[in-house]
Amino acid sequence: MIADDQSDRHSAKLLVIEADGTMRDMPRSKLAALFNPGDLVVANDAATLPASLHGIHAPSGKAIEIRLAGWLSPPDPTRFVAIAFGSGDHRARTEDRPAPPPLSSGDQLRLGPLEVVIERLLDHPRLLELRFLGNQAAVFAGLAQHGRPIQYAHVPEPLALWDVWTKIAARPFAFEAPSAGFALDWRTLQAWRRRNIGFASLTHAAGISSTGNPALDSRLPFDEPYSIPERTAEQIARAKLQGRRTIAIGTSVVRALEAAARPDGTVRAGNGVATGRIAQGTPLRVVDTILTGVHQPGESHFELLRAFADDALLAKASAALTAGRYRTHEFGDSVLYNLSTAAAAGSDRT
């Protein structure tokens, strides 16, 4: 399993970036020692759907790939926003994939055992709303039988579904893996518990990272539903009251918490939808620190980091990541933007 390769996980690297601009390289296995008692770590526990479906466009008889990209009515698994491609598979670069056959509202698609109707074409030839025929149980069964994880050409070997599940994966809700969570394992969570570092989770529908089209990519991330448990909201309120940090594991956690934020930095429990972009100038009311993957300028994930750090520091970090040959993409290395002024409050960080 790619995501659980022992030697690969143990060799993963972590770049820690401090508020004063200093940076240090370390093994990612040292993550458990970095935070202070009373800090709260929040991760996304969404399991990843098998959201790539190959089949036939019935009116033309031509091959088509559908990548599910958004919920229309969560958690109803019969209606989705989707991206359509023509023939081929993940081994071709996404930007090189051919367009789908000409599509119209009402067209039927045969995706393995699943029958699908295009309900509406949106404002791009690849972007559509679709409906699976059948009840929820039949659709989930068909997805499990025929669907595969969305993947890209940098990983040529076909991924199994469990390759894109983190250790804490629970409800199937994300379209691509909340991949910052690959840095977590049970040993780390146990160490945090021993040191009185809090851990909480939420469920966020992490979306696709690339559509293959610059115009569509500029809209990412799409609207993404989330669910925040009451206990998680209470833990965040307690950390704020005690002057401790809230540390997000990944950009999806930042989107969910900041979408649910009140002016005082506490969050509303329950279901919601994260809309719009977090970018330079966006005030962060909840999250103090972020652990994330290695992102590159121009990506929507990188734009979110501009809410945490100025461009000069991000440029310095990018240069350090390049020089250190840090691995990008979902199974790559990690970066901790340890920029909160609260980060210096404790004395036991190593």
Short mmCIF file of C-alpha atoms in Angstrom, two decimals, residues 41-45 168 199-203 227-229 232-233 235:
data_model
loop_
_atom_site.label_atom_id
_atom_site.label_comp_id
_atom_site.label_asym_id
_atom_site.label_seq_id
_atom_site.Cartn_x
_atom_site.Cartn_y
_atom_site.Cartn_z
CA VAL A 41 -4.59 19.59 17.24
CA VAL A 42 -7.57 19.30 14.86
CA ALA A 43 -7.64 16.84 11.95
CA ASN A 44 -10.06 15.91 9.18
CA ASP A 45 -11.44 12.39 9.66
CA ILE A 168 -8.32 8.28 11.43
CA PHE A 199 -6.75 16.11 19.73
CA ALA A 200 -10.06 16.67 17.98
CA SER A 201 -11.56 15.91 14.60
CA LEU A 202 -14.08 17.25 12.13
CA THR A 203 -15.35 15.94 8.81
CA SER A 227 -19.50 18.79 10.01
CA ILE A 228 -18.01 19.92 13.33
CA PRO A 229 -18.89 17.86 16.41
CA THR A 232 -14.60 19.64 18.93
CA ALA A 233 -16.21 23.08 19.22
CA GLN A 235 -12.28 21.88 22.88
#
